[in-house]
Amino acid sequence: MKRFYCSSCDEEVYFDNHFCGHCDRRLGFDPATTQMVALEDDGNGAWHAIGTADGTFRLCRNHSTAACNWLIDATTDHERCTCCQHNRTIPDLSVEGNQEKWTALETGKRALFYSIRRWGLPHPVPGDAVAEPLVFDFLSDEELPDGTVNRVLTGHDEGLITINIAEGDDAIREANRKAMGEPYRTLIGHFRHEVGHYYWDILVRDGNRLDAFRELFGDERADYGEALQKHYENGAPADWADHYISSYATAHPWEDFAETWAHYLHMTDTIETARAYGLVTAATEAISGEQAAVHDVRSGYDAASAAALVESWVPVTIAANAINRSMGQPDLYPFVLNKAVMRKLAFMHDLVHESAG
C-alpha cells in the first residue's frame, strides 16, 4: 500500500485514519483517487474536500458502526461506499462484541478492495447485470434450544463469501491458528484467500483458462469434499514444501489456487509499502543496464513479471523477518517460494494483468 497524506496540512496519515493527528481535520479515503481527503462539513450532510483535494462527498453509512472511512461521491445516491456495497449480511450489532468483530473484519476487507481497485479487477455488486456478483455474509455460530451449535464455516460459493465473525476476535483467531497448525492466520489473509476462489470462477473458469490452470494446479474436477476430508484426516504429503506455498494448498487444486492468489496479493501490496518507505534497496537496485527497466519494481502492482516481483520480495522479507526477530516477534513471512510456486505466481501475474481494467 502506498503512503497517505492529509490534503489539508500534508502530514502523513494512515489508510484507516478518520482524523489527521496534526491539523485535526476530518479525513476520508476517496477510492476514485486513492487519496486521503481532508473534509469540511457543510452542515447539510455533505463534506467538501479542502487543501490539495477536490470534490464533495458523503460519509459511508457504516462510518460509525464499522469505522468505515471510505467516501461516497455526493453526486450519486448511494448510502454505502464502493466497499460496503458488497455486504449482503452484517452481524447483529445488538449482541455484545459483534460490532468490534465486524469493525476488525471490515478493516481487512477495505485493504482487500484497495488491491482489487488498484488493479482494476472486476468486482460487481448485487444489482449489477452479472451472473456472479461479489457479496459478503458476516455470520456467527447459532446455538439451538437443545444446546447444539450450528457452526458457520468461512468459505466461498458462487460469488458469496461467508466469514465467521468469530475470526474478528484475536484470541479466537489465534486458537484457530494453533488448532489448524498454521504459521499465521490473519483477517486480511482470509479475505485474500476467499476472494481467490471468486476470481478463479470469473477469470479462470469463465475466462477460458482451464487448460493452463490444470497444467499447474491439477484437475479441479476431483471431488472437493472428499479431498478436504482426506487432507484433514491425513495431513499434507511429506514433500509438500517442494511443490506448494502452504500445507493447506495440497488439499485440492482450488485451494492451491486460492492460497497462491493470497500470497500474490501479500507480495504486491507489501512491496508497494516497502517501496513507498524506501525499504526496497537490495535486489532491484543491484541490477543495472538494460535489465533495470525490466526488473525495477516501483510498486508491487506494476511489476513487469512475477520474477521481478520476487527479486524485490526476497530481500524485503529477509529484512522484515530479521526486524521481527529483533523484537521477539514471529517472522513476517514464514514461507519458502519453491520453483513450483514460482511458476504458479507467474500464472497469477499474467492472469491479473491480462484481466485488469
Coordinates of C-alpha atoms in Angstrom, one line a residue, residues 282-296:
A282 CA 18.7 -4.8 -2.4
A283 CA 18.0 -6.9 -5.5
T284 CA 16.3 -4.4 -7.7
E285 CA 18.8 -1.6 -7.1
A286 CA 21.7 -4.0 -7.7
I287 CA 20.5 -4.6 -11.3
S288 CA 21.9 -2.2 -13.9
G289 CA 21.9 -1.6 -17.6
E290 CA 19.0 -2.8 -19.8
Q291 CA 17.7 -5.2 -17.1
A292 CA 16.9 -2.3 -14.8
A293 CA 13.9 -1.3 -16.9
V294 CA 12.6 -4.8 -16.7
H295 CA 13.3 -5.6 -13.1
D296 CA 12.9 -2.3 -11.4

